[in-house]
Coordinates of C-alpha atoms in Angstrom, one line a residue:
Chain A
X1 CA 70.2 -53.2 -59.0
X2 CA 73.2 -54.8 -60.7
X3 CA 70.9 -56.2 -63.4
X4 CA 70.4 -52.6 -64.5
X5 CA 74.0 -51.6 -64.3
X6 CA 74.7 -51.9 -68.1
X7 CA 72.1 -49.3 -68.9
X8 CA 73.0 -46.8 -66.3
X9 CA 76.0 -45.3 -68.2
X10 CA 73.4 -44.3 -70.9
X11 CA 70.6 -43.1 -68.6
X12 CA 72.9 -41.2 -66.2
X13 CA 74.3 -38.6 -68.6
X14 CA 70.9 -38.2 -70.3
X15 CA 69.2 -37.4 -67.0
X16 CA 72.0 -35.1 -66.1
X17 CA 71.7 -33.2 -69.4
X18 CA 68.0 -32.8 -68.8
X19 CA 68.5 -31.4 -65.3
X20 CA 71.1 -29.0 -66.6
X21 CA 68.8 -28.0 -69.4
X22 CA 65.6 -27.6 -67.5
X23 CA 66.3 -27.0 -63.8
X24 CA 69.7 -25.3 -63.7
X25 CA 69.6 -23.3 -66.9
X26 CA 69.9 -19.9 -65.2
X27 CA 73.0 -20.5 -63.1
X28 CA 76.4 -21.3 -64.6
X29 CA 77.9 -22.1 -61.2
X30 CA 75.2 -24.6 -60.4
X31 CA 75.7 -26.2 -63.9
X32 CA 79.4 -26.6 -63.2
X33 CA 78.9 -28.2 -59.8
X34 CA 76.1 -30.5 -60.9
X35 CA 78.0 -31.6 -64.0
X36 CA 81.1 -32.5 -61.9
X37 CA 79.2 -34.3 -59.2
X38 CA 77.2 -36.3 -61.8
X39 CA 80.3 -37.2 -63.7
X40 CA 82.0 -38.5 -60.5
X41 CA 78.8 -40.6 -60.0
X42 CA 79.2 -41.9 -63.5
X43 CA 82.8 -42.9 -62.8
X44 CA 81.6 -44.8 -59.7
X45 CA 79.0 -46.6 -61.7
X46 CA 81.6 -47.6 -64.4
X47 CA 84.1 -48.8 -61.8
X48 CA 81.3 -51.0 -60.4
X49 CA 80.6 -52.3 -63.9
X50 CA 84.3 -53.0 -64.6
X51 CA 84.6 -54.9 -61.3
X52 CA 81.5 -56.9 -62.2
X53 CA 82.7 -57.8 -65.7
X54 CA 86.4 -58.3 -65.0
X55 CA 85.6 -61.9 -64.2
X56 CA 84.8 -62.5 -67.9
X57 CA 81.1 -62.3 -67.7
X58 CA 79.2 -60.8 -70.7
X59 CA 76.3 -58.7 -69.5
X60 CA 73.3 -58.6 -71.8
X61 CA 70.5 -56.1 -71.2
X62 CA 67.3 -56.5 -73.1
X63 CA 65.5 -53.1 -73.5
X64 CA 61.8 -53.5 -72.9
X65 CA 62.5 -57.2 -72.2
X66 CA 62.2 -58.0 -75.9
X67 CA 64.1 -61.2 -76.7
X68 CA 67.2 -61.1 -79.0
X69 CA 67.5 -61.0 -81.9
X70 CA 64.1 -59.2 -82.2
X71 CA 64.5 -56.6 -79.6
X72 CA 67.3 -54.0 -79.0
X73 CA 69.9 -55.1 -76.6
X74 CA 72.9 -53.7 -74.8
X75 CA 76.0 -55.9 -74.5
X76 CA 78.9 -55.2 -72.1
X77 CA 82.1 -57.0 -71.6
X78 CA 85.6 -56.2 -70.4
X79 CA 86.3 -54.0 -73.4
X80 CA 83.1 -52.0 -73.0
X81 CA 83.8 -51.4 -69.4
X82 CA 87.4 -50.3 -70.1
X83 CA 86.2 -47.8 -72.8
X84 CA 83.4 -46.4 -70.6
X85 CA 85.7 -45.8 -67.7
X86 CA 88.4 -44.3 -69.9
X87 CA 86.0 -41.9 -71.5
X88 CA 84.7 -40.8 -68.1
X89 CA 88.1 -40.2 -66.5
X90 CA 89.1 -38.1 -69.5
X91 CA 85.8 -36.3 -69.2
X92 CA 86.4 -35.4 -65.6
X93 CA 89.7 -33.8 -66.6
X94 CA 88.2 -32.0 -69.5
X95 CA 85.3 -30.7 -67.4
X96 CA 87.7 -29.4 -64.8
X97 CA 89.8 -27.7 -67.5
X98 CA 86.7 -26.2 -69.1
X99 CA 85.8 -24.5 -65.8
X100 CA 88.9 -22.4 -66.2
X101 CA 89.2 -22.4 -70.0
X102 CA 85.7 -21.5 -71.3
X103 CA 84.4 -18.0 -71.3
X104 CA 81.0 -17.5 -69.7
X105 CA 79.4 -16.8 -73.1
X106 CA 80.2 -20.4 -74.2
X107 CA 79.1 -21.8 -70.9
X108 CA 75.8 -20.1 -71.3
X109 CA 75.5 -21.6 -74.8
X110 CA 74.7 -25.0 -73.2
X111 CA 78.2 -26.3 -73.0
X112 CA 77.5 -28.5 -70.0
X113 CA 74.3 -30.2 -71.3
X114 CA 76.0 -30.7 -74.7
X115 CA 79.0 -32.3 -73.0
X116 CA 76.6 -34.8 -71.3
X117 CA 74.9 -35.5 -74.6
X118 CA 78.3 -36.3 -76.1
X119 CA 79.0 -38.7 -73.3
X120 CA 75.6 -40.2 -73.8
X121 CA 76.4 -41.0 -77.4
X122 CA 79.8 -42.4 -76.7
X123 CA 78.6 -44.6 -73.8
X124 CA 75.8 -45.8 -76.1
X125 CA 78.2 -46.8 -78.8
X126 CA 80.4 -48.6 -76.3
X127 CA 77.4 -50.6 -75.1
X128 CA 75.2 -51.4 -78.1
X129 CA 74.7 -54.9 -79.3
X130 CA 73.6 -54.3 -82.8
X131 CA 74.9 -52.5 -85.9
X132 CA 72.0 -50.2 -86.4
X133 CA 72.1 -48.8 -82.9
X134 CA 75.8 -48.4 -83.3
X135 CA 74.9 -46.1 -86.2
X136 CA 72.3 -44.3 -84.1
X137 CA 74.8 -43.7 -81.3
X138 CA 77.4 -42.4 -83.8
X139 CA 74.8 -39.9 -84.8
X140 CA 74.0 -38.9 -81.3
X141 CA 77.7 -38.4 -80.7
X142 CA 78.1 -36.5 -84.0
X143 CA 75.2 -34.1 -83.2
X144 CA 76.8 -33.2 -79.9
X145 CA 80.2 -32.9 -81.7
X146 CA 78.9 -30.5 -84.3
X147 CA 77.5 -28.3 -81.7
X148 CA 80.6 -28.4 -79.5
X149 CA 82.9 -27.9 -82.5
X150 CA 81.2 -24.7 -83.5
X151 CA 80.3 -23.5 -79.9
X152 CA 81.0 -19.8 -79.8
X153 CA 80.7 -19.4 -83.6
X154 CA 84.2 -18.0 -84.2
X155 CA 85.1 -17.8 -87.9
X156 CA 87.7 -20.5 -87.7
X157 CA 85.3 -22.8 -85.9
X158 CA 82.6 -22.4 -88.6
X159 CA 85.2 -22.8 -91.3
X160 CA 86.2 -26.1 -89.8
X161 CA 82.6 -27.1 -88.9
X162 CA 81.2 -27.1 -92.4
X163 CA 83.6 -29.6 -94.0
X164 CA 83.4 -31.7 -90.8
X165 CA 79.6 -31.8 -91.1
X166 CA 79.7 -32.6 -94.8
X167 CA 82.3 -35.4 -94.5
X168 CA 80.6 -36.9 -91.5
X169 CA 77.2 -36.9 -93.3
X170 CA 78.9 -38.8 -96.1
X171 CA 80.4 -41.3 -93.6
X172 CA 77.0 -41.8 -92.0
X173 CA 75.4 -42.4 -95.3
X174 CA 77.9 -45.1 -96.1
X175 CA 77.4 -46.6 -92.7
X176 CA 73.6 -46.7 -93.3
X177 CA 74.2 -48.3 -96.7
X178 CA 76.4 -51.0 -95.2
X179 CA 73.7 -51.7 -92.5
X180 CA 71.1 -51.9 -95.2
X181 CA 73.2 -54.4 -97.2
X182 CA 73.8 -56.5 -94.2
X183 CA 70.2 -56.5 -93.3
X184 CA 69.2 -57.4 -96.8
X185 CA 71.6 -60.3 -97.0
X186 CA 71.1 -61.8 -93.5
X187 CA 67.8 -60.4 -92.2
X188 CA 69.3 -59.3 -88.9
X189 CA 71.5 -56.5 -87.4
X190 CA 72.1 -58.0 -84.0
X191 CA 75.8 -58.6 -83.8
X192 CA 75.7 -62.0 -82.1
X193 CA 73.0 -63.2 -84.5
X194 CA 75.1 -61.9 -87.4
X195 CA 78.1 -63.8 -86.2
X196 CA 76.2 -67.0 -86.8
X197 CA 74.6 -65.9 -90.1
X198 CA 77.6 -64.3 -91.8
X199 CA 79.6 -67.4 -91.1
X200 CA 76.9 -69.5 -92.8
X201 CA 76.3 -67.1 -95.7
X202 CA 77.0 -68.5 -99.2
X203 CA 76.5 -67.5 -102.9
X204 CA 75.2 -64.1 -103.5
X205 CA 74.7 -63.2 -99.9
X206 CA 78.3 -64.0 -99.1
X207 CA 79.3 -61.4 -101.7
X208 CA 77.0 -58.8 -100.2
X209 CA 78.4 -59.5 -96.8
X210 CA 81.9 -59.0 -98.2
X211 CA 81.0 -55.7 -99.7
X212 CA 79.4 -54.6 -96.5
X213 CA 82.5 -55.6 -94.6
X214 CA 84.6 -53.3 -96.8
X215 CA 82.1 -50.5 -96.5
X216 CA 82.2 -50.8 -92.7
X217 CA 85.9 -50.8 -92.8
X218 CA 85.9 -47.6 -94.7
X219 CA 83.4 -46.0 -92.3
X220 CA 85.4 -47.0 -89.2
X221 CA 88.6 -45.8 -90.8
X222 CA 86.9 -42.5 -91.4
X223 CA 85.7 -42.2 -87.8
X224 CA 89.1 -43.2 -86.5
X225 CA 90.9 -40.9 -88.9
X226 CA 93.0 -43.6 -90.4
X227 CA 94.9 -42.9 -93.7
X228 CA 93.7 -42.0 -96.3
X229 CA 90.5 -40.7 -94.5
X230 CA 92.2 -38.6 -91.9
X231 CA 92.3 -35.2 -93.6
X232 CA 89.3 -33.8 -91.7
X233 CA 91.0 -34.2 -88.4
X234 CA 93.9 -31.8 -88.3
X235 CA 91.6 -29.0 -89.5
X236 CA 88.7 -29.7 -87.3
X237 CA 90.1 -30.6 -83.9
X238 CA 92.2 -27.5 -83.2
X239 CA 89.4 -25.1 -84.0
X240 CA 87.3 -25.2 -80.8
X241 CA 88.6 -24.2 -77.3
X242 CA 91.3 -26.4 -75.9
X243 CA 89.0 -28.2 -73.4
X244 CA 86.7 -29.4 -76.2
X245 CA 89.5 -30.3 -78.7
X246 CA 91.3 -32.2 -75.9
X247 CA 88.2 -34.4 -75.4
X248 CA 87.7 -34.9 -79.1
X249 CA 91.4 -35.8 -79.5
X250 CA 91.4 -38.1 -76.5
X251 CA 88.2 -40.0 -76.9
X252 CA 86.1 -39.2 -80.0
X253 CA 88.3 -41.0 -82.6
X254 CA 88.5 -44.0 -80.3
X255 CA 84.9 -44.8 -81.1
X256 CA 86.0 -45.8 -84.6
X257 CA 88.7 -48.0 -83.2
X258 CA 86.4 -49.5 -80.6
X259 CA 83.9 -50.4 -83.4
X260 CA 86.6 -52.1 -85.3
X261 CA 87.6 -54.2 -82.3
X262 CA 84.0 -55.1 -81.6
X263 CA 82.6 -55.6 -85.1
X264 CA 85.3 -57.4 -87.1
X265 CA 86.1 -60.4 -84.8
X266 CA 82.5 -60.8 -83.8
X267 CA 80.4 -60.1 -86.8
X268 CA 82.6 -61.1 -89.7
X269 CA 84.6 -64.1 -88.5
X270 CA 85.2 -65.2 -92.2
X271 CA 86.6 -61.9 -93.4
X272 CA 89.1 -61.6 -90.6
X273 CA 92.2 -62.2 -92.7
X274 CA 91.2 -59.6 -95.3
X275 CA 90.3 -57.0 -92.8
X276 CA 93.5 -57.7 -90.8
X277 CA 95.8 -57.2 -93.8
X278 CA 94.0 -54.0 -94.7
X279 CA 94.2 -52.6 -91.2
X280 CA 97.9 -53.3 -90.9
X281 CA 98.8 -51.7 -94.2
X282 CA 96.6 -48.6 -93.6
X283 CA 98.0 -48.4 -90.0
X284 CA 101.6 -48.4 -91.2
X285 CA 100.9 -45.6 -93.7
X286 CA 99.0 -43.7 -91.1
X287 CA 101.9 -43.8 -88.7
X288 CA 104.3 -42.3 -91.2
X289 CA 101.9 -39.8 -92.8
X290 CA 100.7 -38.6 -89.4
X291 CA 104.1 -38.1 -87.9
X292 CA 105.5 -36.4 -91.0
X293 CA 102.5 -34.1 -90.9
X294 CA 103.3 -33.3 -87.3
X295 CA 106.9 -32.6 -87.9
X296 CA 106.1 -29.8 -90.3
X297 CA 103.6 -28.1 -88.0
X298 CA 104.3 -25.2 -85.6
X299 CA 100.8 -24.6 -84.2
X300 CA 100.7 -26.8 -81.1
X301 CA 97.3 -28.3 -81.2
X302 CA 97.4 -28.8 -85.0
X303 CA 100.7 -30.6 -84.5
X304 CA 99.1 -32.8 -81.8
X305 CA 96.2 -33.5 -84.1
X306 CA 98.6 -34.9 -86.7
X307 CA 100.0 -37.2 -84.0
X308 CA 96.5 -38.6 -83.4
X309 CA 96.6 -39.9 -87.0
X310 CA 99.9 -41.6 -86.4
X311 CA 98.9 -43.0 -83.0
X312 CA 95.7 -44.4 -84.6
X313 CA 98.0 -46.1 -87.0
X314 CA 99.7 -48.0 -84.2
X315 CA 96.2 -49.1 -82.9
X316 CA 95.2 -50.2 -86.4
X317 CA 98.4 -52.1 -86.9
X318 CA 98.2 -53.9 -83.6
X319 CA 94.6 -54.7 -84.1
X320 CA 95.2 -55.9 -87.6
X321 CA 97.5 -58.6 -86.3
X322 CA 94.3 -60.2 -85.0
X323 CA 96.3 -62.3 -82.5
X324 CA 95.6 -62.3 -78.8
X325 CA 98.9 -60.4 -78.3
X326 CA 98.1 -57.9 -81.0
X327 CA 94.6 -57.1 -79.9
X328 CA 95.8 -56.9 -76.3
X329 CA 98.5 -54.5 -77.4
X330 CA 95.9 -52.3 -79.2
X331 CA 93.8 -52.2 -76.0
X332 CA 96.8 -51.5 -73.9
X333 CA 98.0 -48.8 -76.2
X334 CA 94.6 -47.2 -76.4
X335 CA 94.4 -46.7 -72.6
X336 CA 97.9 -45.1 -72.5
X337 CA 97.3 -42.9 -75.5
X338 CA 93.8 -41.6 -74.6
X339 CA 95.2 -40.3 -71.3
X340 CA 98.4 -38.9 -72.7
X341 CA 96.9 -37.3 -75.8
X342 CA 94.2 -35.6 -73.9
X343 CA 96.8 -34.4 -71.4
X344 CA 99.0 -32.9 -74.1
X345 CA 96.1 -31.1 -75.6
X346 CA 95.3 -29.6 -72.2
X347 CA 99.0 -28.6 -71.8
X348 CA 98.7 -26.9 -75.2
X349 CA 95.6 -25.2 -73.8
X350 CA 97.5 -23.9 -70.8
X351 CA 100.3 -22.6 -73.0
X352 CA 97.9 -20.8 -75.3
X353 CA 96.1 -19.3 -72.3
X354 CA 99.3 -18.2 -70.7
X355 CA 101.0 -16.6 -73.7
X356 CA 98.1 -15.7 -76.0
X357 CA 99.9 -17.5 -78.8
X358 CA 99.3 -20.9 -80.4
X359 CA 102.5 -21.4 -82.4
X360 CA 105.6 -22.9 -80.9
X361 CA 107.7 -20.3 -82.7
X362 CA 106.0 -17.4 -80.8
X363 CA 106.3 -19.0 -77.4
X364 CA 109.6 -19.3 -75.6
X365 CA 111.2 -19.7 -72.2
X366 CA 108.2 -21.3 -70.4
X367 CA 110.7 -23.4 -68.4
X368 CA 111.5 -20.5 -66.2
X369 CA 108.1 -18.8 -65.9
X370 CA 106.1 -22.0 -65.6
X371 CA 108.2 -24.9 -64.3
X372 CA 105.2 -27.0 -63.2
X373 CA 103.8 -26.8 -66.8
X374 CA 107.2 -27.8 -68.1
X375 CA 107.3 -30.8 -65.8
X376 CA 103.8 -31.9 -66.9
X377 CA 104.7 -31.5 -70.6
X378 CA 108.0 -33.4 -70.1
X379 CA 106.2 -36.5 -68.7
X380 CA 103.4 -36.4 -71.2
X381 CA 105.6 -35.6 -74.2
X382 CA 108.2 -38.3 -73.5
X383 CA 105.4 -40.7 -72.8
X384 CA 103.8 -40.0 -76.2
X385 CA 107.2 -40.5 -77.9
X386 CA 107.6 -43.8 -76.0
X387 CA 110.6 -43.3 -73.8
X388 CA 111.1 -45.2 -70.6
X389 CA 109.9 -45.2 -67.8
X390 CA 106.7 -43.5 -69.0
X391 CA 103.6 -45.2 -70.1
X392 CA 104.2 -44.9 -73.8
X393 CA 107.3 -47.0 -73.5
X394 CA 105.4 -50.1 -72.3
X395 CA 102.6 -49.4 -74.8
X396 CA 105.0 -49.3 -77.7
X397 CA 107.0 -52.4 -76.5
X398 CA 103.9 -54.6 -76.4
X399 CA 102.9 -53.4 -79.9
X400 CA 106.4 -54.1 -81.3
X401 CA 106.6 -57.5 -79.6
X402 CA 103.2 -58.5 -81.0
X403 CA 104.4 -57.4 -84.5
X404 CA 107.6 -59.4 -84.3
X405 CA 105.8 -62.4 -83.0
X406 CA 103.9 -62.4 -86.3
X407 CA 107.1 -61.7 -88.2
X408 CA 105.7 -58.4 -89.6
X409 CA 109.2 -56.9 -89.8
X410 CA 108.4 -54.0 -92.2
X411 CA 105.4 -52.7 -90.3
X412 CA 107.0 -53.2 -87.0
X413 CA 110.1 -51.3 -88.2
X414 CA 107.8 -48.4 -89.3
X415 CA 106.3 -48.4 -85.8
X416 CA 109.7 -48.0 -84.3
X417 CA 110.7 -45.3 -86.8
X418 CA 107.5 -43.4 -86.1
X419 CA 108.4 -43.4 -82.4
X420 CA 111.7 -41.7 -83.3
X421 CA 109.9 -39.0 -85.3
X422 CA 107.4 -38.5 -82.5
X423 CA 110.3 -37.9 -80.2
X424 CA 111.7 -35.3 -82.6
X425 CA 108.4 -33.5 -82.8
X426 CA 108.1 -33.4 -79.0
X427 CA 111.6 -32.2 -78.7
X428 CA 110.8 -29.4 -81.1
X429 CA 108.0 -28.1 -78.8
X430 CA 110.3 -28.5 -75.8
X431 CA 113.3 -26.8 -77.5
X432 CA 111.3 -23.8 -78.9
X433 CA 108.7 -23.2 -76.3
X434 CA 110.2 -24.3 -73.0
X435 CA 113.8 -23.5 -73.5
X436 CA 115.2 -20.4 -75.0
X437 CA 114.5 -16.7 -74.6
X438 CA 111.2 -15.8 -73.0
X439 CA 108.7 -14.9 -75.7
X440 CA 105.0 -14.2 -75.7
X441 CA 103.1 -12.6 -72.8
X442 CA 102.5 -14.2 -69.4
X443 CA 98.9 -14.1 -68.3
X444 CA 97.6 -15.8 -65.1
X445 CA 96.2 -19.3 -65.6
X446 CA 93.4 -20.6 -63.3
X447 CA 94.7 -23.3 -61.0
X448 CA 92.0 -25.7 -61.9
X449 CA 93.5 -26.0 -65.5
X450 CA 96.8 -27.2 -64.0
X451 CA 94.8 -29.6 -61.8
X452 CA 93.1 -31.1 -64.9
X453 CA 96.4 -31.7 -66.7
X454 CA 98.0 -33.1 -63.5
X455 CA 95.1 -35.6 -63.1
X456 CA 95.7 -37.1 -66.6
X457 CA 99.4 -37.1 -66.3
X458 CA 99.1 -38.8 -62.9
X459 CA 96.8 -41.4 -64.4
X460 CA 99.4 -42.1 -67.1
X461 CA 102.1 -42.4 -64.5
X462 CA 100.0 -44.8 -62.4
X463 CA 99.3 -46.8 -65.6
X464 CA 103.0 -47.1 -66.2
X465 CA 103.6 -48.2 -62.6
X466 CA 101.1 -51.0 -62.7
X467 CA 101.5 -51.9 -66.4
X468 CA 101.8 -55.6 -65.7
X469 CA 98.4 -56.2 -64.2
X470 CA 96.9 -53.8 -66.8
X471 CA 98.5 -55.7 -69.6
X472 CA 97.3 -59.0 -68.1
X473 CA 93.8 -57.6 -68.1
X474 CA 94.2 -56.4 -71.7
X475 CA 95.2 -59.9 -72.7
X476 CA 92.1 -61.4 -71.0
X477 CA 90.0 -58.8 -72.8
X478 CA 91.6 -59.7 -76.2
X479 CA 91.0 -63.4 -75.5
X480 CA 87.3 -62.6 -74.8
X481 CA 87.0 -60.5 -78.0
X482 CA 88.5 -63.1 -80.2
X483 CA 86.1 -65.9 -79.0
X484 CA 82.8 -64.8 -80.6
X485 CA 81.1 -68.0 -79.5
X486 CA 80.8 -66.7 -76.0
X487 CA 78.8 -63.6 -77.2
X488 CA 76.5 -65.7 -79.3
X489 CA 75.8 -67.9 -76.3
X490 CA 75.3 -65.0 -74.0
X491 CA 73.0 -63.1 -76.3
X492 CA 71.0 -65.8 -78.1
X493 CA 70.8 -68.7 -75.7
X494 CA 71.3 -67.6 -72.1
X495 CA 68.6 -65.9 -70.0
X496 CA 65.7 -67.2 -72.0
Chain B
X1 CA 53.9 -9.1 -96.8
X2 CA 50.7 -10.7 -95.6
X3 CA 48.4 -12.4 -98.1
X4 CA 44.7 -12.3 -97.2
X5 CA 44.0 -15.7 -98.8
X6 CA 46.9 -17.4 -97.1
X7 CA 46.1 -15.9 -93.8
X8 CA 42.5 -16.9 -93.8
X9 CA 43.3 -20.4 -94.9
X10 CA 46.0 -20.8 -92.3
X11 CA 43.7 -19.6 -89.6
X12 CA 41.0 -22.1 -90.6
X13 CA 43.4 -25.0 -91.1
X14 CA 45.2 -24.6 -87.8
X15 CA 42.6 -26.4 -85.6
X16 CA 42.1 -29.1 -88.2
X17 CA 45.8 -29.8 -88.4
X18 CA 46.2 -29.8 -84.7
X19 CA 43.3 -32.2 -84.2
X20 CA 44.6 -34.5 -86.9
X21 CA 48.1 -34.6 -85.3
X22 CA 46.5 -35.5 -82.0
X23 CA 44.6 -38.2 -83.7
X24 CA 47.9 -39.6 -85.2
X25 CA 49.5 -39.4 -81.7
X26 CA 46.6 -41.4 -80.2
X27 CA 46.3 -44.1 -82.8
X28 CA 50.1 -44.6 -83.1
X29 CA 50.1 -47.4 -80.5
X30 CA 48.4 -49.9 -82.8
X31 CA 48.1 -48.3 -86.2
X32 CA 50.4 -46.1 -88.4
X33 CA 51.1 -42.8 -86.6
X34 CA 52.9 -42.0 -83.4
X35 CA 54.7 -39.2 -81.6
X36 CA 57.2 -38.5 -84.2
X37 CA 54.9 -37.9 -87.2
X38 CA 52.3 -36.2 -85.0
X39 CA 55.0 -33.8 -83.7
X40 CA 56.1 -33.1 -87.3
X41 CA 52.5 -32.3 -88.2
X42 CA 52.0 -29.9 -85.3
X43 CA 55.2 -28.2 -86.2
X44 CA 54.1 -28.0 -89.8
X45 CA 50.9 -26.3 -88.6
X46 CA 52.9 -23.8 -86.8
X47 CA 55.3 -23.2 -89.7
X48 CA 52.3 -22.5 -91.8
X49 CA 51.5 -19.7 -89.3
X50 CA 55.0 -18.5 -89.7
X51 CA 54.5 -18.2 -93.5
X52 CA 51.1 -16.7 -93.3
X53 CA 51.7 -14.2 -90.5
X54 CA 55.1 -13.6 -88.7
X55 CA 57.4 -14.9 -86.0
X56 CA 55.7 -12.8 -83.3
X57 CA 52.4 -14.5 -84.1
X58 CA 53.9 -18.0 -83.7
X59 CA 55.5 -16.9 -80.4
X60 CA 52.0 -15.9 -79.3
X61 CA 50.6 -19.3 -80.4
X62 CA 53.2 -21.3 -78.4
X63 CA 54.7 -19.0 -75.8
X64 CA 57.3 -21.3 -74.4
X65 CA 61.1 -21.6 -74.9
X66 CA 61.6 -24.3 -77.4
X67 CA 64.6 -25.6 -75.6
X68 CA 62.4 -26.2 -72.5
X69 CA 59.9 -28.0 -74.8
X70 CA 62.7 -30.3 -76.0
X71 CA 63.9 -30.9 -72.4
X72 CA 60.3 -31.6 -71.2
X73 CA 59.7 -34.0 -74.0
X74 CA 62.9 -35.9 -73.3
X75 CA 62.2 -36.0 -69.6
X76 CA 58.7 -37.3 -70.2
X77 CA 60.0 -40.2 -72.4
X78 CA 62.9 -40.9 -70.1
X79 CA 60.7 -41.1 -67.0
X80 CA 58.3 -43.4 -68.8
X81 CA 61.2 -45.7 -69.4
X82 CA 62.4 -45.4 -65.9
X83 CA 58.9 -46.3 -64.5
X84 CA 59.6 -49.8 -65.6
X85 CA 62.6 -50.0 -63.4
X86 CA 60.5 -49.2 -60.4
X87 CA 58.3 -52.2 -61.2
X88 CA 61.4 -54.3 -61.4
X89 CA 61.3 -54.9 -65.1
X90 CA 63.7 -53.8 -67.9
X91 CA 64.1 -50.2 -69.0
X92 CA 61.4 -49.2 -71.5
X93 CA 59.2 -52.2 -70.8
X94 CA 55.7 -51.0 -71.3
X95 CA 52.4 -51.8 -69.7
X96 CA 48.8 -51.3 -70.7
X97 CA 45.4 -51.7 -69.3
X98 CA 41.8 -51.2 -70.2
X99 CA 39.8 -48.5 -68.4
X100 CA 36.2 -47.6 -68.5
X101 CA 35.8 -43.9 -69.1
X102 CA 32.3 -42.4 -68.5
X103 CA 30.6 -41.4 -71.7
X104 CA 33.3 -42.9 -74.0
X105 CA 33.3 -46.5 -73.0
X106 CA 36.2 -49.0 -72.9
X107 CA 39.6 -47.3 -73.5
X108 CA 43.0 -48.9 -73.8
X109 CA 45.7 -46.9 -72.1
X110 CA 49.4 -47.8 -72.5
X111 CA 52.6 -46.3 -71.0
X112 CA 53.8 -46.3 -74.6
X113 CA 51.4 -43.3 -75.1
X114 CA 53.3 -41.3 -72.4
X115 CA 56.5 -42.2 -74.2
X116 CA 55.0 -41.0 -77.5
X117 CA 53.9 -37.7 -75.9
X118 CA 57.5 -37.1 -74.9
X119 CA 58.6 -37.8 -78.5
X120 CA 55.8 -35.5 -79.7
X121 CA 57.0 -32.6 -77.6
X122 CA 60.6 -33.1 -78.5
X123 CA 59.9 -33.2 -82.2
X124 CA 57.8 -30.0 -82.0
X125 CA 60.6 -28.3 -80.0
X126 CA 63.4 -29.3 -82.3
X127 CA 61.6 -28.5 -85.5
X128 CA 60.5 -25.0 -84.3
X129 CA 63.9 -24.3 -82.8
X130 CA 65.5 -25.0 -86.1
X131 CA 63.0 -23.0 -88.1
X132 CA 63.2 -20.1 -85.6
X133 CA 67.0 -20.1 -85.6
X134 CA 67.3 -20.1 -89.3
X135 CA 64.5 -17.6 -89.9
X136 CA 64.7 -15.2 -87.1
X137 CA 68.0 -13.6 -86.0
X138 CA 66.8 -12.8 -82.5
X139 CA 66.6 -16.6 -81.8
X140 CA 70.2 -17.2 -82.7
X141 CA 72.6 -18.0 -79.8

């Protein structure tokens, strides 16, 4: 069965969604139970995949047994396995939270099958081995995202949904144009095959490849919400219910970052230096713009959305170094920040549920009435700001060290400064909402919502406790990513 | 408002369009055609009924929940792909064989056809669901 392991993360959520849609459509309780059980099964599959690939093997799965580069293939390595598992763990917490957070009307509007379709698209993007299918999986993800963003059809959701739709359609069009250019210049879209052909491209086709590289950089920046293409995010992500926006904030933008990690070292080995410089500069500006945006906000989930932009800046900067230490730092940071960011969104969800308010100014004194929530926020907030001994501290340290190693003092300085502003913005929430006079109502909050937050915070604490082996693994992953020859061999020459 | 000319034409065209869409579905394995375009054509035939008559008439023509139609189509395609796993080959690997059917003669049947039927149903379901949601408020939500 292990030969079919790489395709299971795609087939599993699809089959689950169909069961939810066809068999269990009448009963919300059954849908909940089945979604959760299926998701735990998915986590088990992905743990197996991670264990299998942790030795450094590159798994190639040929759909319909068509040979590469003619057929469609899936490709899994350490990075894919990490991303898959990370997405599923976050999904478990989100799903648990949704049990308490969503009203039955939204649950009846096919929330559970849609959530599975979203996972299907993400998993597909993490596993695909060619550029065109990356586009297709982006679209699958987006269609589910559109539906989840506007699920419930509140005015605010629809207002956020329309620009989101229009902008993403533009992004998709650019992506398609880039894929068309690449196909025209090289005659293939298989990433491993492209790796060989783009390195050998000369004359006119080399120019076309360069244009396509820049186009793809723009598209991925857009998906990842990197400056200057971040503006859709702070309006869009806070609009849906907290469970949905937490999953978007934790995982959805990471697809863009994952694509950068996958595509640039592998597909365009010649353009590395150009892309690296671009990513570092954009990353540095993103850090500052994001965190300044956050400092001015009072609406909690909007504030956290601005922090996404600044955290993505860290990822882009670390990735842009394109050294083993830099890429390893980006992977390491991404694990920390997916868990913590999703956790903070869920904390915000609990605060909103409890007080009926979404602005830090209208909430106060939560420390006394909800000490457990205060503790969870304390850990997650300080972790986001990068204070020891929480996970963010180690994540920021590796980024800063990687930056200094390359003597990028300005950008690294900005990264440190951004940490300081992040701390300020977390302190603002703490000071206004957890300390001070009690303000806002106090409504009961379902236990399961606390459980979901605790799950993510626990994961982040464990991550901090075992940071050394995790970081060693991230380094191995980075080394694998930066050696495209292995992919070419695995895809084009082995298994014939 | 119902137009007599349109209604009569739509009634007459319906079987032709459906037959032609099935023909496209059938020939799709070797020649231009396939589940996607056939599904669009069937959906177009039903949309014509929408224009010529009304929503209730289309409901009578195809009395199933479109969401179920989408799910059934996807399940059909998915299970075709999964069949290959049972035989020990890769997901979506297709097989075909020649069969002798009484009165018709030699017929080639491929698992790709079952996959295409799934696509066909999904496309019909999606198209009609979109049209119905936009055109008829009772379908919304």
